[in-house]
PDB file of C-alpha atoms in Angstrom:
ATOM      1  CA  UNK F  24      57.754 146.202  27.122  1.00 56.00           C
ATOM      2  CA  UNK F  25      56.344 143.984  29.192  1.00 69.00           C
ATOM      3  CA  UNK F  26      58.387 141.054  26.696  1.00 84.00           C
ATOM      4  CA  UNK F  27      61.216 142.385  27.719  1.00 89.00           C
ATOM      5  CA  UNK F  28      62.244 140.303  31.064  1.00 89.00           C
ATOM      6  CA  UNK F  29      61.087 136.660  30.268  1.00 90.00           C
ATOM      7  CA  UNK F  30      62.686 137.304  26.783  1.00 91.00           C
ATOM      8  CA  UNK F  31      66.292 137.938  28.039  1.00 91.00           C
ATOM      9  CA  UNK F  32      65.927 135.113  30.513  1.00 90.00           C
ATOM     10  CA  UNK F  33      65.133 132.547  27.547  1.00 91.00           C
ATOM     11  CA  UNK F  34      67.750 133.952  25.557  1.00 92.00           C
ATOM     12  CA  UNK F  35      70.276 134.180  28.748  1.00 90.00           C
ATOM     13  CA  UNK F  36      72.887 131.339  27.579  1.00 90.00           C
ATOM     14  CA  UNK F  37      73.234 133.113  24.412  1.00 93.00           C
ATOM     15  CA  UNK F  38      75.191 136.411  25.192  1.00 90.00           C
ATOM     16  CA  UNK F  39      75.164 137.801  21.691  1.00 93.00           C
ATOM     17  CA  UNK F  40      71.667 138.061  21.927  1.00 94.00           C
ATOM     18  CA  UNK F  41      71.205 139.416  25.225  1.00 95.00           C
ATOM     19  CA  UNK F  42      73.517 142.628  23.920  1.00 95.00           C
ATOM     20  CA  UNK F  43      71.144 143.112  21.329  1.00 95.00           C
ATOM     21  CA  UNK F  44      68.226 142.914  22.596  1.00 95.00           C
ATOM     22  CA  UNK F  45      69.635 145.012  25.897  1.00 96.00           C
ATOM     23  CA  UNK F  46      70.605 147.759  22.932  1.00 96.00           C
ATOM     24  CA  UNK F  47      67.462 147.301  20.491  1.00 94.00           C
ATOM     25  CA  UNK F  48      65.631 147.953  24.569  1.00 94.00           C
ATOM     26  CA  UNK F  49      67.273 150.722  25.244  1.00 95.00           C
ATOM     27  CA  UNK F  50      66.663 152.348  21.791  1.00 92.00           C
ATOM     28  CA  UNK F  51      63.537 151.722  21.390  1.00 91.00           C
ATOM     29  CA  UNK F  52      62.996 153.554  25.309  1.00 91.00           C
ATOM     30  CA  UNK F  53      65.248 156.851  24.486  1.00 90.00           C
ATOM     31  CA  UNK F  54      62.798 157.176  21.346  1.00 91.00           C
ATOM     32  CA  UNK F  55      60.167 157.078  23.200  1.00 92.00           C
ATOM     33  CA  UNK F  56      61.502 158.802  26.432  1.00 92.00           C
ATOM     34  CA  UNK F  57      63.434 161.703  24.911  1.00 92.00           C
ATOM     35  CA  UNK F  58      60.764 163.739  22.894  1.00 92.00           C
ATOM     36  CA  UNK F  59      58.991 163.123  26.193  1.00 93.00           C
ATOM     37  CA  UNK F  60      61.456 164.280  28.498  1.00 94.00           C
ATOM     38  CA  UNK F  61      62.208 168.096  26.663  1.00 93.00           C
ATOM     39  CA  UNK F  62      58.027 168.299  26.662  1.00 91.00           C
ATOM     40  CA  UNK F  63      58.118 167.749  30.516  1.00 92.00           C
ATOM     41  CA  UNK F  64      61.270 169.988  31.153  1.00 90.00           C
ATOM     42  CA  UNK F  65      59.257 172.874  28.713  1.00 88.00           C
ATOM     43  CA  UNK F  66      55.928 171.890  30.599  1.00 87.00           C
ATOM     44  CA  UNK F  67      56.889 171.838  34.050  1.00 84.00           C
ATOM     45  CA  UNK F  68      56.994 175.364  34.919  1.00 82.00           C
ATOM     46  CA  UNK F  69      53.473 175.687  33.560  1.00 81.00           C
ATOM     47  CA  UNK F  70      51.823 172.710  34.665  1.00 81.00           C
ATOM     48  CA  UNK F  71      52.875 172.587  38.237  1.00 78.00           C
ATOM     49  CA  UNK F  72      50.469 176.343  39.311  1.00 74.00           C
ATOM     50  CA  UNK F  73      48.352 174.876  37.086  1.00 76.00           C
ATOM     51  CA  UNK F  74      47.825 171.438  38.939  1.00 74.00           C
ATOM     52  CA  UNK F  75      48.840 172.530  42.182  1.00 76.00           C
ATOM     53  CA  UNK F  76      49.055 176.150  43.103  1.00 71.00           C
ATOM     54  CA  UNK F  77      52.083 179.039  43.199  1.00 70.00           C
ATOM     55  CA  UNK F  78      52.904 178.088  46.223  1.00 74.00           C
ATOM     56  CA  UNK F  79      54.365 174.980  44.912  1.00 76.00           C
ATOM     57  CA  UNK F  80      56.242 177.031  42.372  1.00 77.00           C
ATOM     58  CA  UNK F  81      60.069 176.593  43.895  1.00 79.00           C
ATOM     59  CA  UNK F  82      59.459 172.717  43.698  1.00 85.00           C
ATOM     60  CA  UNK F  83      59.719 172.955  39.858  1.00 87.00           C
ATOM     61  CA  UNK F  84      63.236 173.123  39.916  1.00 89.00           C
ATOM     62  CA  UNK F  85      63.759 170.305  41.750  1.00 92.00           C
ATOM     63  CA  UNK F  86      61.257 168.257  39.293  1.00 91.00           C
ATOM     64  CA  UNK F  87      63.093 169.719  36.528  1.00 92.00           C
ATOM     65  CA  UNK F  88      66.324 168.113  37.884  1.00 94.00           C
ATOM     66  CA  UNK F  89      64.212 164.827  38.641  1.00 95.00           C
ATOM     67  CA  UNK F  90      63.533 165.065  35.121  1.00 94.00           C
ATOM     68  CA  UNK F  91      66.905 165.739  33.465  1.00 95.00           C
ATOM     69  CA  UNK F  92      68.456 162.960  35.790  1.00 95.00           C
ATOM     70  CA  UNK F  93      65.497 160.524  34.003  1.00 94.00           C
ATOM     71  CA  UNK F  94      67.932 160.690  30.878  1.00 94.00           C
ATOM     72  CA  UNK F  95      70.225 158.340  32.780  1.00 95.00           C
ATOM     73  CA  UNK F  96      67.642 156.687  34.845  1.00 94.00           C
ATOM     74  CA  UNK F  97      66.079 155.063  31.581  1.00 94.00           C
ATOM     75  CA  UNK F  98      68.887 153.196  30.543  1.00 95.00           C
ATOM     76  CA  UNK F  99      69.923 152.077  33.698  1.00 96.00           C
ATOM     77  CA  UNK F 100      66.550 150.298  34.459  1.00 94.00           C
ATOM     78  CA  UNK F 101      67.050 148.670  31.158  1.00 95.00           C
ATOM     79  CA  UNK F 102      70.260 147.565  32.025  1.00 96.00           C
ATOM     80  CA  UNK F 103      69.868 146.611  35.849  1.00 95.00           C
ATOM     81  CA  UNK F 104      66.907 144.069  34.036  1.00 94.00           C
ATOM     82  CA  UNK F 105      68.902 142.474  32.150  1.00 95.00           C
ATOM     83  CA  UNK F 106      71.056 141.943  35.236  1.00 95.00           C
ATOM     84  CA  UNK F 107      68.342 140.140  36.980  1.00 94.00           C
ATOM     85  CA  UNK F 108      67.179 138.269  34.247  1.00 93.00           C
ATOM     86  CA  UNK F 109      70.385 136.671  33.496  1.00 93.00           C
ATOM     87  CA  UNK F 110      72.753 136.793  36.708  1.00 92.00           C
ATOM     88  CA  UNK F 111      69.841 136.497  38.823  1.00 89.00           C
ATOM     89  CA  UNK F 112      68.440 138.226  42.034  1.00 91.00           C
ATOM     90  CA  UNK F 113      72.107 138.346  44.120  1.00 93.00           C
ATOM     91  CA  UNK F 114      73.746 140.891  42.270  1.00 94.00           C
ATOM     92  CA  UNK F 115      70.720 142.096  41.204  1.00 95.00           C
ATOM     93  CA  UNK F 116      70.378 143.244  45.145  1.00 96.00           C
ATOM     94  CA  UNK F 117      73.849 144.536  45.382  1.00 95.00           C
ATOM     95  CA  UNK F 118      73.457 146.885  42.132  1.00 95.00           C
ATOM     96  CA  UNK F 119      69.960 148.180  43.843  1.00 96.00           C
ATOM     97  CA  UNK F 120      71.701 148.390  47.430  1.00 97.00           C
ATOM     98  CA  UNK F 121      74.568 150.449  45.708  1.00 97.00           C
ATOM     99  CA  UNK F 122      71.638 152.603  43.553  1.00 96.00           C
ATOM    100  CA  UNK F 123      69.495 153.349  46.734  1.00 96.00           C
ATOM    101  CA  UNK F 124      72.749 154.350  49.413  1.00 97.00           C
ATOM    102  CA  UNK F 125      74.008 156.695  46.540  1.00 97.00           C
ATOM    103  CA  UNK F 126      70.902 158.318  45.607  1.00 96.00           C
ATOM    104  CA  UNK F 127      69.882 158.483  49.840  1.00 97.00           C
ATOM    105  CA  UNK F 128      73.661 160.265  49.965  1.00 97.00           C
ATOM    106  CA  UNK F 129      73.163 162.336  47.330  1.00 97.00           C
ATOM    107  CA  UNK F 130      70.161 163.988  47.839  1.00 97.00           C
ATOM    108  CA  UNK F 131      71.319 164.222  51.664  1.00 97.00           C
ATOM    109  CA  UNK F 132      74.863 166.277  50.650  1.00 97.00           C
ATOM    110  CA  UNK F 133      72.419 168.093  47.689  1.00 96.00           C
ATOM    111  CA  UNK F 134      70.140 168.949  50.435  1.00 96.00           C
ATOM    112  CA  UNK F 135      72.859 170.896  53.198  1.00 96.00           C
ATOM    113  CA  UNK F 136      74.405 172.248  49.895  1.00 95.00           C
ATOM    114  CA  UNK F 137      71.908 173.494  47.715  1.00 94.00           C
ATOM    115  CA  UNK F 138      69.015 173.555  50.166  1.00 93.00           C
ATOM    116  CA  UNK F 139      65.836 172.808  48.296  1.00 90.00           C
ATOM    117  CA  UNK F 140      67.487 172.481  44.733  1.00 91.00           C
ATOM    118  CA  UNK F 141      69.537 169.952  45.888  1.00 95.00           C
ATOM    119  CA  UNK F 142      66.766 167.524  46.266  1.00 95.00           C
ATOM    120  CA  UNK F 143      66.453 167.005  42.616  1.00 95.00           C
ATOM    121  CA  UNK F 144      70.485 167.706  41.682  1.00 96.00           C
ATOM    122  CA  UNK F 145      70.837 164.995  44.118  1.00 96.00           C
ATOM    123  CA  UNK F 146      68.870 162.790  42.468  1.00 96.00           C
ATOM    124  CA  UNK F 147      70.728 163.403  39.093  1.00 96.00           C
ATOM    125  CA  UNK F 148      73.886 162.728  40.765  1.00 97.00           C
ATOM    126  CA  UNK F 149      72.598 159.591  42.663  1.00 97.00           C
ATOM    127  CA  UNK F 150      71.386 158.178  39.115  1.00 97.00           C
ATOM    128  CA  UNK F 151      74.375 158.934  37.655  1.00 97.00           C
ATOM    129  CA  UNK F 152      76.679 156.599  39.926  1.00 97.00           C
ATOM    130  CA  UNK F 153      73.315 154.068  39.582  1.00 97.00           C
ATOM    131  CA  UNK F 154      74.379 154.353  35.459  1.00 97.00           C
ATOM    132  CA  UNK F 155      77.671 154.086  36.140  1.00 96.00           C
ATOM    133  CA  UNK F 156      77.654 150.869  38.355  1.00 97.00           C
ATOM    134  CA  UNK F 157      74.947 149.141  36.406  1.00 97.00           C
ATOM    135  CA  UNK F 158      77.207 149.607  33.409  1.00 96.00           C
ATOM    136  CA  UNK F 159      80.023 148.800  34.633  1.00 96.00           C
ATOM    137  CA  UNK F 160      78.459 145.627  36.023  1.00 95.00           C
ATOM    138  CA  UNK F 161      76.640 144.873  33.071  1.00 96.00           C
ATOM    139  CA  UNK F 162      80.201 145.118  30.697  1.00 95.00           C
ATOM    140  CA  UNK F 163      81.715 142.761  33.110  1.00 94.00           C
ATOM    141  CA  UNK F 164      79.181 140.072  33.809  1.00 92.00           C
ATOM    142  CA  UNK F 165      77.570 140.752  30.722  1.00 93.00           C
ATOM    143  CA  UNK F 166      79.831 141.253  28.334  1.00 93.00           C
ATOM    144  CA  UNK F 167      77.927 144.521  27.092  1.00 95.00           C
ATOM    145  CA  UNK F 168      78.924 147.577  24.944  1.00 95.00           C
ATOM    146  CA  UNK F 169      76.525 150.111  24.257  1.00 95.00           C
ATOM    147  CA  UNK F 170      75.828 150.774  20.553  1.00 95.00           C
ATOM    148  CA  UNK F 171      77.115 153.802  18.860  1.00 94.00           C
ATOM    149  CA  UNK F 172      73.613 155.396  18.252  1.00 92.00           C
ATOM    150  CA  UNK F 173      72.425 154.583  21.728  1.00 94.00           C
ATOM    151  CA  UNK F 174      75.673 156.094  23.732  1.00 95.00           C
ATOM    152  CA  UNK F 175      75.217 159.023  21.324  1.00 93.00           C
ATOM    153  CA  UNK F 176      71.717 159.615  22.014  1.00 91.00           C
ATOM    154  CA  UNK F 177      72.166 159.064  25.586  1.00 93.00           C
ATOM    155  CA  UNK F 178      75.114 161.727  25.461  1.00 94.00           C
ATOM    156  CA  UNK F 179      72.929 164.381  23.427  1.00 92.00           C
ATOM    157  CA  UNK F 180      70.004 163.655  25.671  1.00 93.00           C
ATOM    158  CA  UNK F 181      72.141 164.757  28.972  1.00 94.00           C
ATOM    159  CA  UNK F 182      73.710 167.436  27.245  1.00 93.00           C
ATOM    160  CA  UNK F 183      70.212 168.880  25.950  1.00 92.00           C
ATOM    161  CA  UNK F 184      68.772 168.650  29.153  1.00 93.00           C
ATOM    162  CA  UNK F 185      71.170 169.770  30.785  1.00 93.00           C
ATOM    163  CA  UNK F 186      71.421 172.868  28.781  1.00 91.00           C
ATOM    164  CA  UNK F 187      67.839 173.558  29.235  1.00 91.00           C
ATOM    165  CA  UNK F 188      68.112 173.338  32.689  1.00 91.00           C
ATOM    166  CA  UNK F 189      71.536 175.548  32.913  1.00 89.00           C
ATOM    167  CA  UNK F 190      69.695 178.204  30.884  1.00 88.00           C
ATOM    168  CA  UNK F 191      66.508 177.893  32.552  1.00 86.00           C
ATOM    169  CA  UNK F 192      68.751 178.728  36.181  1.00 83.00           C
ATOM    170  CA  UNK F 193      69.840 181.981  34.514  1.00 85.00           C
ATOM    171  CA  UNK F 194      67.119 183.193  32.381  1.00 85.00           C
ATOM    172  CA  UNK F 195      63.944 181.162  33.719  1.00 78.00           C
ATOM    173  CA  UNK F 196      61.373 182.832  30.735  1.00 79.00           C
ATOM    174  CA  UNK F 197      63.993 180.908  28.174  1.00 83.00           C
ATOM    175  CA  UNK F 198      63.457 177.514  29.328  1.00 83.00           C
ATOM    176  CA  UNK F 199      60.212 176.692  27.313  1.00 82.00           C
ATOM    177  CA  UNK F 200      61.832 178.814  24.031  1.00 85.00           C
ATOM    178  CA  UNK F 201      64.852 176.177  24.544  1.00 87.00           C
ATOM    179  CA  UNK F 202      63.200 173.287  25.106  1.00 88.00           C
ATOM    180  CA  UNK F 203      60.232 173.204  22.671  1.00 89.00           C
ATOM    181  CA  UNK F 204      62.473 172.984  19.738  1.00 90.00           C
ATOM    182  CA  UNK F 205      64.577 170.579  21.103  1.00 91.00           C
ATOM    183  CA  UNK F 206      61.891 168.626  21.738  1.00 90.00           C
ATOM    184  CA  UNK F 207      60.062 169.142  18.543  1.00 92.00           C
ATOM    185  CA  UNK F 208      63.568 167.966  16.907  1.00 91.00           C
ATOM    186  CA  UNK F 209      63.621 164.562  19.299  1.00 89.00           C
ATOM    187  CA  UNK F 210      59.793 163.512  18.149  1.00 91.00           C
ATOM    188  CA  UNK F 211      60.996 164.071  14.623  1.00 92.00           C
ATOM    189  CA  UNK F 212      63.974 162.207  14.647  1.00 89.00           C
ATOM    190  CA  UNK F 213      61.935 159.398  16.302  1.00 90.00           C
ATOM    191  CA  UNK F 214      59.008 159.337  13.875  1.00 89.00           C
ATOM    192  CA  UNK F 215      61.554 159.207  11.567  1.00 88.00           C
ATOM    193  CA  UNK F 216      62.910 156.380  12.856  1.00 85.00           C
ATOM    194  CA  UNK F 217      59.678 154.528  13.732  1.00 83.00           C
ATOM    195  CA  UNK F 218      58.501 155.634   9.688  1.00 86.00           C
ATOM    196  CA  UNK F 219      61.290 154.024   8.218  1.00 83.00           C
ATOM    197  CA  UNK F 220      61.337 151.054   9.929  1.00 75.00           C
ATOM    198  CA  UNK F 221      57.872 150.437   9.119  1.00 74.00           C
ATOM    199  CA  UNK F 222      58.546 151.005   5.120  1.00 75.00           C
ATOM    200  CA  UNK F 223      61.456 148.653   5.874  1.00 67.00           C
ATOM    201  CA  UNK F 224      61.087 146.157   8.720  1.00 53.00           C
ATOM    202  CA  UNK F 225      64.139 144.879   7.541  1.00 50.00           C
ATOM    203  CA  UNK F 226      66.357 147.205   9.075  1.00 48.00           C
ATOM    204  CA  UNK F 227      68.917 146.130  11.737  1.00 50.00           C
ATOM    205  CA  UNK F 228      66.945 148.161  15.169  1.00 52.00           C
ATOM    206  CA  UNK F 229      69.876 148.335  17.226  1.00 51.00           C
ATOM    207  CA  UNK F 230      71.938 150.680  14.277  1.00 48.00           C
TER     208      UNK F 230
END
């Protein structure tokens, strides 16, 4: 939320708290963001004739990449914050020089390898060296580790989408048969979440 900056910079002498409320961010954006993200990956083929026109029809693989590389790109915006907010603007700029170069070279090598495709599996692999180097920056300066429930929901939401997309390449008619249950399963889990929190506000968010 919009909370989210000014309230790790007031808490930024106090690293104990800025891991938790880095984690309780980060949960509270894959329970939002994954339901969404298997809707958009069943969606996509549908929606782009639909608000375009066929002839944009070979684009929607390379949004569907776009999309399954958002999986990554969620946390990583959560973390690279938190960067800012507590080491300030200088490494800040290095981490988003880094992100920028290796998504540019990505999609560049996707591009000659993949042709069109690789547009969007560039993208996927320039966000995943962006996640990688914001984590690793944000376990050294930071002193962060990931909770349990958010590395394994981060790890099931790649390998979801990421399945989806695999059998979408092979058998394109499965992809919404795939992805609608997988994404009627995420909203569940995360009303459940959101439910049981509100019958008991008690409970620790970042578990």
């Amino acid at each position: 939320g919009q909370e989210y900056f000014p309230r790790l910079a007031a808490m930024r002498d106090d690293g104990a708290r800025v891991v938790r409320a880095i984690n309780d961010q980060i949960r509270l954006m894959r329970l939002v963001a994954a339901p969404l993200l298997f809707l958009a990956l069943a969606l996509a083929p549908l929606g782009v004739p639909i608000l375009y026109s066929g002839a944009f029809r070979p684009a929607v693989t390379v949004l569907t990449w776009m999309i399954v590389a958002d999986a990554l790109r969620v946390p990583s915006w959560t973390m690279a914050w938190a960067v800012l907010a507590v080491r300030g603007s200088s490494l800040y700029m290095l981490l988003e020089t880094f992100g920028g170069l290796s998504l540019l070279g990505a999609v560049v090598l996707g591009i000659r390898v993949f042709g069109l495709s690789g547009i969007g599996i560039g993208f996927l692999v320039g966000y995943g060296l962006y996640y990688g180097a914001v984590w690793l920056i944000c376990r050294k300066a930071l002193s962060f580790r990931l909770s349990r429930t958010n590395s394994v929901w981060i790890s099931l939401t790649m390998v979801g989408a990421l399945a989806v997309q695999v059998v979408s390449l092979r058998a394109p008619h499965f992809r919404t048969l795939v992805a609608v249950p997988i994404a009627l399963i995420a909203i569940l889990l995360s009303v459940r979440v959101f439910w049981m929190e509100h019958r008991q506000p008690t409970v620790s968010p970042a578990d």
